[in-house]
C-alpha cells in the first residue's frame, strides 16, 4: 500500500484526545506546537461490483454533530498516549479485498499495545468492522513508505479549483458596489491566507478554510450546489459541511433568527471553518454601500459584535482585526467623494434635471430603494429604457432647496410610453413585482 502523509505525521506525537462519531474516529495530537487531527473513516461494502472493506484518512477535525449523532470522547481509545506504527494487511477477494488496519501505540502507563480494525464477515458479506485489542492479523502485510506533509501553507491547486467553481456559480453577480462578485470571495480568502502567518493552523485546515471562504456564498446566492460531483477538492465532505454552516437559512422569519441558526451551526464546525465567518465580516466592514441608511449600518455592526462574541476563539488574529473594524466603523455618517463625513438622510435618483427623493430614515426605505434601482437596471438591459441616469446621497439642506421633484407617477408614465404597464397587454412579471414593492413604499418618496 502507498504511504500516507497523515500516518507519517502522527507517529510518535502526543495524543491529547480521541473522538468517535458514526463511522469516524478522530485522533487529536500535538506536533510543532500545533494541535492537529488524524481521522479514520471506516467503509464496508457488499455487492455485485465490489466486496470488502477499506479505510480513508484525513487531517481535518470532525464537526461536533454528524447527522443526528454527536461527537463523543472515545472510551475504548482513551488509553492511547502516542502512536508508534500503523500497518495494513490485505486479503484479496474475487471482486474486492478485506483490509486489516493495525495501530500500535504506547498507553498511559508506557506499555506497548495494539488495536486491530478487522472486517467481520458473515456468509461472505461484510457487516461491520470490529476492533480487537492486542490481536495479530492473519492477512498479508502491505509494506508502506513514509510520506511527509507538504511544507507549503496551503495548496494553490485547491485554491484554483475552488475559485474556478465559485466563478462559474456566481456568474455575472455583482457586489453592492457593482464589482464582480469574485472581488468579495477572493477578499475573504485573502483574509484567511493573510492570517496563516499570524495564527498557525495545519495544512489541511488551511485548505479547508480557504475552500470554504471561496465557496461560502454559493448555496445562498446561486442555483449551484457544492458537492463531490461538482467540484474536486480534498476533504469535500468537510467543505460541504462548512459551506452549509456558513449559509443562512432564509426559510426562517427574520435575519436575527437566521444569524442565530448560522452561528449555532458554525459552533459545531472546526475552528478553521468558524474563522471564515470572521474573515467574511472583516471584508464586509469596509465602508458601507452608499445606499445603506443609518439603521442598516447600525444593525450590521451589531451583527458583527455578535459574530465576534461567539467565534472569537477560532482565530485570535482575525478576532482582533474584526474588533478593530467594529471600533472604527462609521454608522451615523458616510464619507463623500472627498473623504469628508456627511449626513445622508436622503437618497436621490436623477432623471436629467429632475430628482426622485427617498427618505433614508423611513422603515421601508431599503426595500423601496432596491426595487427602484433593480427596476431601472432591468428595463435598461431588457428594453433599452433608462428611468434614471444615476443616484446619490443628499443632506437635509440640499433636499430642502430642490424644486424639480419627481414621484412614482413619473415611473408609471415612462413605463406606459413603452406599453410596459398597459393593462390590455401582458405585463412583464419582473416589472410587475418591482412596481408592487414601489407602490408599497410610496411613503418613502418625498
Short mmCIF file of C-alpha atoms in Angstrom, two decimals:
data_model
loop_
_atom_site.label_atom_id
_atom_site.label_comp_id
_atom_site.label_asym_id
_atom_site.label_seq_id
_atom_site.Cartn_x
_atom_site.Cartn_y
_atom_site.Cartn_z
CA UNK A 1 0.00 0.00 0.00
CA UNK A 2 1.24 3.51 -0.83
CA UNK A 3 2.41 5.58 2.14
CA UNK A 4 0.04 8.11 3.66
CA UNK A 5 1.16 11.54 4.84
CA UNK A 6 -1.32 11.61 7.72
CA UNK A 7 0.04 8.33 9.09
CA UNK A 8 3.61 9.59 8.80
CA UNK A 9 2.72 12.86 10.51
CA UNK A 10 1.07 11.41 13.63
CA UNK A 11 3.75 8.86 14.52
CA UNK A 12 5.28 9.34 18.00
CA UNK A 13 3.25 12.52 18.62
CA UNK A 14 1.40 13.07 21.90
CA UNK A 15 -2.31 12.20 21.63
CA UNK A 16 -4.41 14.75 23.54
CA UNK A 17 -7.89 13.38 22.74
CA UNK A 18 -9.68 10.67 20.75
CA UNK A 19 -13.25 11.06 19.47
CA UNK A 20 -15.76 8.76 17.80
CA UNK A 21 -18.87 9.54 15.79
CA UNK A 22 -20.70 7.42 13.23
CA UNK A 23 -18.09 5.57 11.14
CA UNK A 24 -15.30 8.00 12.07
CA UNK A 25 -12.50 8.06 14.64
CA UNK A 26 -10.51 11.25 15.26
CA UNK A 27 -7.11 11.33 16.99
CA UNK A 28 -6.08 14.83 18.14
CA UNK A 29 -2.33 15.24 18.52
CA UNK A 30 0.34 17.89 19.02
CA UNK A 31 3.12 18.45 16.50
CA UNK A 32 5.37 21.53 16.25
CA UNK A 33 3.19 23.21 18.91
CA UNK A 34 0.10 22.87 16.66
CA UNK A 35 -2.89 20.70 17.51
CA UNK A 36 -3.77 18.54 14.53
CA UNK A 37 -6.36 15.89 13.72
CA UNK A 38 -5.94 12.45 12.17
CA UNK A 39 -9.25 10.92 11.11
CA UNK A 40 -10.08 7.36 10.11
CA UNK A 41 -13.23 6.65 8.12
CA UNK A 42 -14.32 3.01 8.02
CA UNK A 43 -16.05 1.62 4.92
CA UNK A 44 -17.80 -1.71 4.34
CA UNK A 45 -19.47 -2.72 1.10
CA UNK A 46 -21.14 -5.82 -0.27
CA UNK A 47 -22.44 -6.02 -3.81
CA UNK A 48 -22.00 -7.45 -7.31
CA UNK A 49 -19.33 -4.90 -8.29
CA UNK A 50 -17.19 -4.85 -5.13
CA UNK A 51 -16.96 -6.74 -1.83
CA UNK A 52 -14.78 -5.79 1.08
CA UNK A 53 -13.75 -3.05 3.47
CA UNK A 54 -11.28 -0.19 3.39
CA UNK A 55 -10.22 2.92 5.28
CA UNK A 56 -9.87 6.58 4.33
CA UNK A 57 -7.72 9.06 6.25
CA UNK A 58 -7.91 12.81 6.72
CA UNK A 59 -6.31 15.71 8.54
CA UNK A 60 -9.32 17.88 9.42
CA UNK A 61 -11.25 17.85 12.70
CA UNK A 62 -14.72 16.34 12.50
CA UNK A 63 -17.78 18.52 13.19
CA UNK A 64 -19.31 18.26 16.67
CA UNK A 65 -22.55 16.98 15.18
CA UNK A 66 -22.62 14.37 12.42
CA UNK A 67 -26.16 13.91 11.16
CA UNK A 68 -28.10 13.03 14.31
CA UNK A 69 -25.02 11.84 16.21
CA UNK A 70 -22.81 13.94 18.50
CA UNK A 71 -19.03 13.58 18.53
CA UNK A 72 -18.01 11.99 21.83
CA UNK A 73 -14.72 11.35 23.61
CA UNK A 74 -13.78 7.73 22.99
CA UNK A 75 -13.66 5.41 25.98
CA UNK A 76 -12.07 2.42 24.24
CA UNK A 77 -9.25 4.50 22.70
CA UNK A 78 -8.80 6.73 25.75
CA UNK A 79 -5.62 4.92 26.84
CA UNK A 80 -3.61 5.97 23.75
CA UNK A 81 -0.63 8.18 24.69
CA UNK A 82 1.17 8.10 21.34
CA UNK A 83 1.01 6.09 18.12
CA UNK A 84 4.12 4.09 17.23
CA UNK A 85 3.13 2.44 13.97
CA UNK A 86 0.18 1.93 11.61
CA UNK A 87 0.20 -1.12 9.35
CA UNK A 88 -2.10 -2.56 6.72
CA UNK A 89 -2.86 -6.20 5.96
CA UNK A 90 -4.93 -7.39 2.99
CA UNK A 91 -6.84 -10.44 1.89
CA UNK A 92 -7.70 -10.43 -1.80
CA UNK A 93 -11.21 -11.49 -2.89
CA UNK A 94 -12.55 -12.32 -6.34
CA UNK A 95 -14.05 -8.85 -6.70
CA UNK A 96 -12.53 -6.86 -3.83
CA UNK A 97 -10.43 -7.12 -0.70
CA UNK A 98 -10.57 -7.20 3.07
CA UNK A 99 -8.16 -4.82 4.80
CA UNK A 100 -6.99 -5.02 8.40
CA UNK A 101 -5.71 -1.82 9.99
CA UNK A 102 -3.32 -2.24 12.92
CA UNK A 103 -2.46 0.66 15.23
CA UNK A 104 0.47 0.04 17.57
CA UNK A 105 0.59 2.55 20.40
CA UNK A 106 2.06 3.41 23.80
CA UNK A 107 -0.55 3.56 26.55
CA UNK A 108 -0.75 5.90 29.55
CA UNK A 109 1.42 3.50 31.57
CA UNK A 110 4.19 3.42 28.96
CA UNK A 111 3.30 -0.07 27.70
CA UNK A 112 3.15 -1.04 24.02
CA UNK A 113 -0.34 -2.13 22.93
CA UNK A 114 -2.21 -2.52 19.66
CA UNK A 115 -5.68 -2.24 18.13
CA UNK A 116 -6.69 -4.24 15.09
CA UNK A 117 -9.55 -2.97 12.91
CA UNK A 118 -10.80 -6.17 11.37
CA UNK A 119 -13.71 -6.87 8.95
CA UNK A 120 -16.28 -9.21 10.44
CA UNK A 121 -17.62 -11.36 7.58
CA UNK A 122 -20.96 -13.11 7.69
CA UNK A 123 -21.85 -15.57 4.91
CA UNK A 124 -19.38 -13.79 2.61
CA UNK A 125 -20.92 -10.42 3.40
CA UNK A 126 -19.06 -7.75 5.38
CA UNK A 127 -21.42 -6.49 8.08
CA UNK A 128 -19.07 -4.47 10.25
CA UNK A 129 -15.51 -3.68 11.23
CA UNK A 130 -14.69 -4.84 14.75
CA UNK A 131 -11.86 -3.53 16.95
CA UNK A 132 -9.67 -6.19 18.60
CA UNK A 133 -7.07 -5.40 21.24
CA UNK A 134 -3.59 -6.95 21.00
CA UNK A 135 -4.62 -9.34 18.20
CA UNK A 136 -2.49 -10.09 15.15
CA UNK A 137 -3.81 -10.08 11.60
CA UNK A 138 -3.73 -13.27 9.53
CA UNK A 139 -3.78 -11.27 6.28
CA UNK A 140 -0.74 -10.32 4.20
CA UNK A 141 1.30 -7.33 5.43
CA UNK A 142 1.47 -4.45 2.94
CA UNK A 143 4.70 -2.51 3.03
CA UNK A 144 4.18 1.24 3.39
CA UNK A 145 6.58 4.14 2.99
CA UNK A 146 6.79 7.36 4.96
CA UNK A 147 5.37 10.41 3.21
CA UNK A 148 5.96 13.89 4.61
CA UNK A 149 3.31 16.57 4.94
CA UNK A 150 3.70 19.43 2.40
CA UNK A 151 5.84 22.34 3.56
CA UNK A 152 3.60 24.97 1.94
CA UNK A 153 0.93 26.74 3.99
CA UNK A 154 -1.81 25.72 1.53
CA UNK A 155 -2.38 24.17 -1.90
CA UNK A 156 -2.54 26.60 -4.83
CA UNK A 157 -4.18 23.85 -6.91
CA UNK A 158 -7.03 23.51 -4.41
CA UNK A 159 -7.35 27.31 -4.36
CA UNK A 160 -7.68 27.47 -8.15
CA UNK A 161 -10.15 24.56 -8.29
CA UNK A 162 -12.40 26.11 -5.63
CA UNK A 163 -12.17 29.56 -7.24
CA UNK A 164 -12.99 28.20 -10.70
CA UNK A 165 -16.20 26.61 -9.43
CA UNK A 166 -17.12 29.71 -7.43
CA UNK A 167 -16.71 31.93 -10.50
CA UNK A 168 -18.88 29.59 -12.55
CA UNK A 169 -21.56 29.53 -9.84
CA UNK A 170 -21.70 33.30 -9.23
CA UNK A 171 -21.62 34.13 -12.94
CA UNK A 172 -22.41 37.82 -13.52
CA UNK A 173 -23.37 38.50 -9.90
CA UNK A 174 -22.09 41.83 -8.56
CA UNK A 175 -21.20 43.19 -5.13
CA UNK A 176 -23.32 46.06 -3.71
CA UNK A 177 -20.60 48.38 -5.09
CA UNK A 178 -21.11 46.97 -8.60
CA UNK A 179 -17.85 44.97 -8.73
CA UNK A 180 -17.68 41.35 -9.98
CA UNK A 181 -18.57 39.03 -7.08
CA UNK A 182 -15.14 37.44 -7.38
CA UNK A 183 -13.82 40.56 -5.64
CA UNK A 184 -15.70 39.63 -2.45
CA UNK A 185 -14.90 35.92 -2.26
CA UNK A 186 -11.23 36.44 -3.12
CA UNK A 187 -11.06 39.17 -0.46
CA UNK A 188 -12.41 36.75 2.16
CA UNK A 189 -9.94 34.06 1.07
CA UNK A 190 -7.11 36.61 1.22
CA UNK A 191 -8.02 37.43 4.83
CA UNK A 192 -7.65 33.71 5.63
CA UNK A 193 -4.31 33.43 3.79
CA UNK A 194 -3.01 36.61 5.44
CA UNK A 195 -3.82 35.18 8.87
CA UNK A 196 -1.83 31.95 8.35
CA UNK A 197 1.48 33.53 9.31
CA UNK A 198 -0.05 35.08 12.43
CA UNK A 199 -2.27 32.21 13.63
CA UNK A 200 -0.77 28.86 12.63
CA UNK A 201 -3.08 26.02 11.59
CA UNK A 202 -2.37 22.75 9.80
CA UNK A 203 -2.01 22.39 6.02
CA UNK A 204 -5.34 20.59 5.67
CA UNK A 205 -7.16 23.07 7.91
CA UNK A 206 -5.79 25.94 5.81
CA UNK A 207 -7.02 24.28 2.60
CA UNK A 208 -10.46 23.68 4.13
CA UNK A 209 -10.71 27.24 5.39
CA UNK A 210 -9.70 28.75 2.03
CA UNK A 211 -12.11 26.50 0.11
CA UNK A 212 -14.98 27.49 2.41
CA UNK A 213 -14.03 31.16 2.01
CA UNK A 214 -14.19 30.94 -1.79
CA UNK A 215 -17.41 28.88 -1.80
CA UNK A 216 -19.23 30.33 1.24
CA UNK A 217 -21.95 32.14 -0.74
CA UNK A 218 -22.61 29.51 -3.42
CA UNK A 219 -25.59 27.87 -1.68
CA UNK A 220 -27.03 31.18 -0.52
CA UNK A 221 -26.75 33.22 -3.72
CA UNK A 222 -26.63 30.80 -6.66
CA UNK A 223 -28.53 27.76 -8.01
CA UNK A 224 -25.35 25.66 -7.80
CA UNK A 225 -24.51 23.17 -5.06
CA UNK A 226 -21.13 22.37 -3.58
CA UNK A 227 -20.68 18.59 -3.66
CA UNK A 228 -18.22 15.93 -4.80
CA UNK A 229 -19.82 15.78 -8.25
CA UNK A 230 -19.42 19.50 -8.99
CA UNK A 231 -16.03 20.34 -7.52
CA UNK A 232 -13.00 18.09 -6.97
CA UNK A 233 -11.46 19.03 -3.63
CA UNK A 234 -9.81 17.07 -0.81
CA UNK A 235 -11.99 16.67 2.30
CA UNK A 236 -15.01 17.53 0.16
CA UNK A 237 -17.42 16.34 2.88
CA UNK A 238 -15.86 18.83 5.31
CA UNK A 239 -16.07 21.57 2.67
CA UNK A 240 -19.78 20.82 2.13
CA UNK A 241 -20.50 20.83 5.88
CA UNK A 242 -18.60 24.11 6.23
CA UNK A 243 -20.44 25.84 3.37
CA UNK A 244 -23.78 24.65 4.73
CA UNK A 245 -22.96 26.11 8.15
CA UNK A 246 -21.95 29.42 6.54
CA UNK A 247 -25.25 29.58 4.63
CA UNK A 248 -28.17 31.49 6.14
CA UNK A 249 -31.47 29.62 6.39
CA UNK A 250 -33.75 32.05 4.55
CA UNK A 251 -36.83 29.99 5.47
CA UNK A 252 -36.59 31.48 8.97
CA UNK A 253 -38.81 34.54 9.50
CA UNK A 254 -36.16 37.23 10.18
CA UNK A 255 -32.46 37.97 9.90
CA UNK A 256 -31.80 37.66 13.64
CA UNK A 257 -33.11 34.08 13.70
CA UNK A 258 -31.12 33.34 10.55
CA UNK A 259 -27.95 34.67 12.19
CA UNK A 260 -28.57 32.70 15.39
CA UNK A 261 -29.08 29.47 13.45
CA UNK A 262 -25.94 30.05 11.36
CA UNK A 263 -23.78 30.79 14.42
CA UNK A 264 -25.08 27.68 16.17
CA UNK A 265 -24.20 25.58 13.12
CA UNK A 266 -20.75 27.16 12.93
CA UNK A 267 -20.05 26.35 16.58
CA UNK A 268 -20.42 22.68 15.61
CA UNK A 269 -17.74 23.05 12.90
CA UNK A 270 -13.93 23.00 13.22
CA UNK A 271 -12.36 26.35 14.12
CA UNK A 272 -10.84 26.61 10.65
CA UNK A 273 -14.40 26.89 9.28
CA UNK A 274 -15.58 29.24 12.02
CA UNK A 275 -12.82 31.71 11.18
CA UNK A 276 -14.25 32.13 7.66
CA UNK A 277 -17.19 33.99 9.21
CA UNK A 278 -14.76 36.37 10.92
CA UNK A 279 -12.94 36.94 7.61
CA UNK A 280 -16.25 37.49 5.80
CA UNK A 281 -17.38 40.16 8.25
CA UNK A 282 -13.95 41.85 8.21
CA UNK A 283 -14.28 42.12 4.43
CA UNK A 284 -17.84 43.42 4.65
CA UNK A 285 -16.96 46.05 7.27
CA UNK A 286 -15.27 48.14 4.64
CA UNK A 287 -17.08 51.48 4.18
CA UNK A 288 -20.76 50.58 3.87
CA UNK A 289 -22.52 50.63 0.49
CA UNK A 290 -23.63 54.21 -0.07
CA UNK A 291 -27.30 53.30 -0.36
CA UNK A 292 -27.41 51.89 3.19
CA UNK A 293 -29.04 54.05 5.85
CA UNK A 294 -28.09 54.57 9.50
CA UNK A 295 -30.38 51.78 10.73
CA UNK A 296 -28.81 49.26 8.33
CA UNK A 297 -25.26 50.29 9.24
CA UNK A 298 -26.00 50.07 12.97
CA UNK A 299 -27.68 46.66 12.69
CA UNK A 300 -24.77 45.38 10.58
CA UNK A 301 -22.17 46.38 13.14
CA UNK A 302 -24.31 44.86 15.92
CA UNK A 303 -24.31 41.60 13.95
CA UNK A 304 -20.52 41.85 13.74
CA UNK A 305 -20.33 42.16 17.53
CA UNK A 306 -22.47 39.03 17.90
CA UNK A 307 -20.28 37.11 15.43
CA UNK A 308 -17.14 38.18 17.28
CA UNK A 309 -18.54 37.22 20.67
CA UNK A 310 -19.44 33.70 19.53
CA UNK A 311 -16.49 32.90 17.24
CA UNK A 312 -13.57 34.93 18.64
CA UNK A 313 -11.73 31.83 19.87
CA UNK A 314 -11.49 30.38 16.36
CA UNK A 315 -8.65 32.72 15.33
CA UNK A 316 -7.12 35.31 17.66
CA UNK A 317 -5.57 37.34 14.83
CA UNK A 318 -8.80 37.66 12.85
CA UNK A 319 -10.75 38.32 16.06
CA UNK A 320 -8.56 41.33 16.86
CA UNK A 321 -8.81 42.58 13.29
CA UNK A 322 -12.61 42.33 13.38
CA UNK A 323 -12.68 44.18 16.72
CA UNK A 324 -10.63 47.00 15.16
CA UNK A 325 -13.06 47.13 12.23
CA UNK A 326 -16.02 47.36 14.61
CA UNK A 327 -14.37 50.13 16.66
CA UNK A 328 -13.69 52.25 13.56
CA UNK A 329 -16.90 51.61 11.63
CA UNK A 330 -18.92 54.72 10.73
CA UNK A 331 -22.62 54.33 11.47
CA UNK A 332 -24.01 57.88 11.81
CA UNK A 333 -22.39 59.38 8.72
CA UNK A 334 -20.90 58.39 5.36
CA UNK A 335 -17.83 59.69 3.56
CA UNK A 336 -18.44 61.82 0.48
CA UNK A 337 -16.28 61.71 -2.65
CA UNK A 338 -13.70 63.91 -0.93
CA UNK A 339 -13.48 61.65 2.14
CA UNK A 340 -15.36 64.11 4.33
CA UNK A 341 -18.07 62.74 6.70
CA UNK A 342 -21.58 63.87 5.76
CA UNK A 343 -25.15 63.19 6.84
CA UNK A 344 -27.16 61.04 4.45
CA UNK A 345 -30.80 61.46 5.39
CA UNK A 346 -31.90 61.30 1.75
CA UNK A 347 -31.07 59.41 -1.44
CA UNK A 348 -31.83 60.95 -4.81
CA UNK A 349 -32.44 59.28 -8.19
CA UNK A 350 -31.65 61.68 -11.05
CA UNK A 351 -33.56 61.93 -14.34
CA UNK A 352 -31.91 64.78 -16.22
CA UNK A 353 -32.55 67.88 -14.07
CA UNK A 354 -35.34 66.32 -12.04
CA UNK A 355 -35.00 64.22 -8.90
CA UNK A 356 -36.90 61.43 -7.14
CA UNK A 357 -36.06 61.77 -3.43
CA UNK A 358 -36.21 58.92 -0.91
CA UNK A 359 -36.32 59.34 2.87
CA UNK A 360 -33.48 57.09 4.11
CA UNK A 361 -34.86 57.12 7.66
CA UNK A 362 -38.18 55.51 6.66
CA UNK A 363 -38.55 51.86 7.71
CA UNK A 364 -39.43 50.83 4.14
CA UNK A 365 -36.56 52.74 2.57
CA UNK A 366 -34.15 49.89 1.78
CA UNK A 367 -36.78 47.69 0.20
CA UNK A 368 -38.07 50.61 -1.90
CA UNK A 369 -34.60 51.70 -2.99
CA UNK A 370 -33.68 48.18 -4.12
CA UNK A 371 -36.92 47.84 -6.10
CA UNK A 372 -36.42 51.16 -7.93
CA UNK A 373 -32.75 50.51 -8.60
CA UNK A 374 -33.32 46.97 -9.87
CA UNK A 375 -36.26 48.10 -12.00
CA UNK A 376 -34.04 50.78 -13.53
CA UNK A 377 -31.28 48.25 -14.30
CA UNK A 378 -33.78 45.70 -15.65
CA UNK A 379 -35.63 47.95 -18.12
CA UNK A 380 -32.36 49.41 -19.35
CA UNK A 381 -30.99 45.93 -20.09
CA UNK A 382 -34.18 44.35 -21.46
CA UNK A 383 -35.89 47.32 -23.15
CA UNK A 384 -33.12 49.91 -23.62
CA UNK A 385 -35.14 52.23 -21.41
CA UNK A 386 -33.50 54.49 -18.85
CA UNK A 387 -35.62 55.74 -15.95
CA UNK A 388 -32.74 57.32 -14.05
CA UNK A 389 -29.16 58.02 -15.06
CA UNK A 390 -27.67 57.88 -11.53
CA UNK A 391 -28.33 58.14 -7.79
CA UNK A 392 -26.53 59.83 -4.91
CA UNK A 393 -26.91 60.81 -1.25
CA UNK A 394 -28.02 64.27 -0.14
CA UNK A 395 -28.25 66.06 3.19
CA UNK A 396 -31.29 67.93 4.51
CA UNK A 397 -30.10 71.37 3.38
CA UNK A 398 -29.70 70.34 -0.27
CA UNK A 399 -33.01 68.47 -0.38
CA UNK A 400 -34.96 71.44 1.00
CA UNK A 401 -33.60 73.58 -1.84
CA UNK A 402 -34.65 71.08 -4.51
CA UNK A 403 -37.50 72.35 -6.71
CA UNK A 404 -37.85 69.88 -9.59
CA UNK A 405 -39.06 66.73 -7.84
CA UNK A 406 -40.46 63.51 -9.24
CA UNK A 407 -42.90 60.98 -7.79
CA UNK A 408 -43.83 57.39 -8.54
CA UNK A 409 -46.12 58.72 -11.25
CA UNK A 410 -43.00 59.56 -13.28
CA UNK A 411 -42.00 55.88 -13.32
CA UNK A 412 -45.53 54.84 -14.33
CA UNK A 413 -45.61 57.44 -17.11
CA UNK A 414 -42.28 56.35 -18.63
CA UNK A 415 -43.22 52.66 -18.49
CA UNK A 416 -46.61 53.38 -20.05
CA UNK A 417 -44.96 55.10 -23.01
CA UNK A 418 -43.27 51.79 -23.76
CA UNK A 419 -46.57 49.99 -23.03
CA UNK A 420 -44.85 48.08 -20.22
CA UNK A 421 -47.75 48.78 -17.85
CA UNK A 422 -50.55 48.64 -20.44
CA UNK A 423 -53.40 46.72 -18.82
CA UNK A 424 -54.53 45.46 -22.24
CA UNK A 425 -51.25 43.58 -22.65
CA UNK A 426 -49.47 41.01 -20.58
CA UNK A 427 -47.25 42.84 -18.11
CA UNK A 428 -43.64 41.74 -17.66
CA UNK A 429 -43.69 39.72 -14.41
CA UNK A 430 -40.48 41.27 -13.11
CA UNK A 431 -41.69 44.81 -13.75
CA UNK A 432 -44.97 43.97 -12.02
CA UNK A 433 -43.07 42.63 -9.00
CA UNK A 434 -40.84 45.70 -8.76
CA UNK A 435 -43.79 48.08 -9.12
CA UNK A 436 -45.74 46.26 -6.41
CA UNK A 437 -42.90 46.89 -3.95
CA UNK A 438 -42.54 50.51 -5.10
CA UNK A 439 -46.27 51.16 -4.53
CA UNK A 440 -45.97 49.68 -1.04
CA UNK A 441 -43.15 52.14 -0.33
CA UNK A 442 -44.94 55.19 -1.68
CA UNK A 443 -44.48 57.00 1.65
CA UNK A 444 -40.69 56.76 1.26
CA UNK A 445 -40.82 59.10 -1.76
CA UNK A 446 -40.90 62.80 -0.83
#
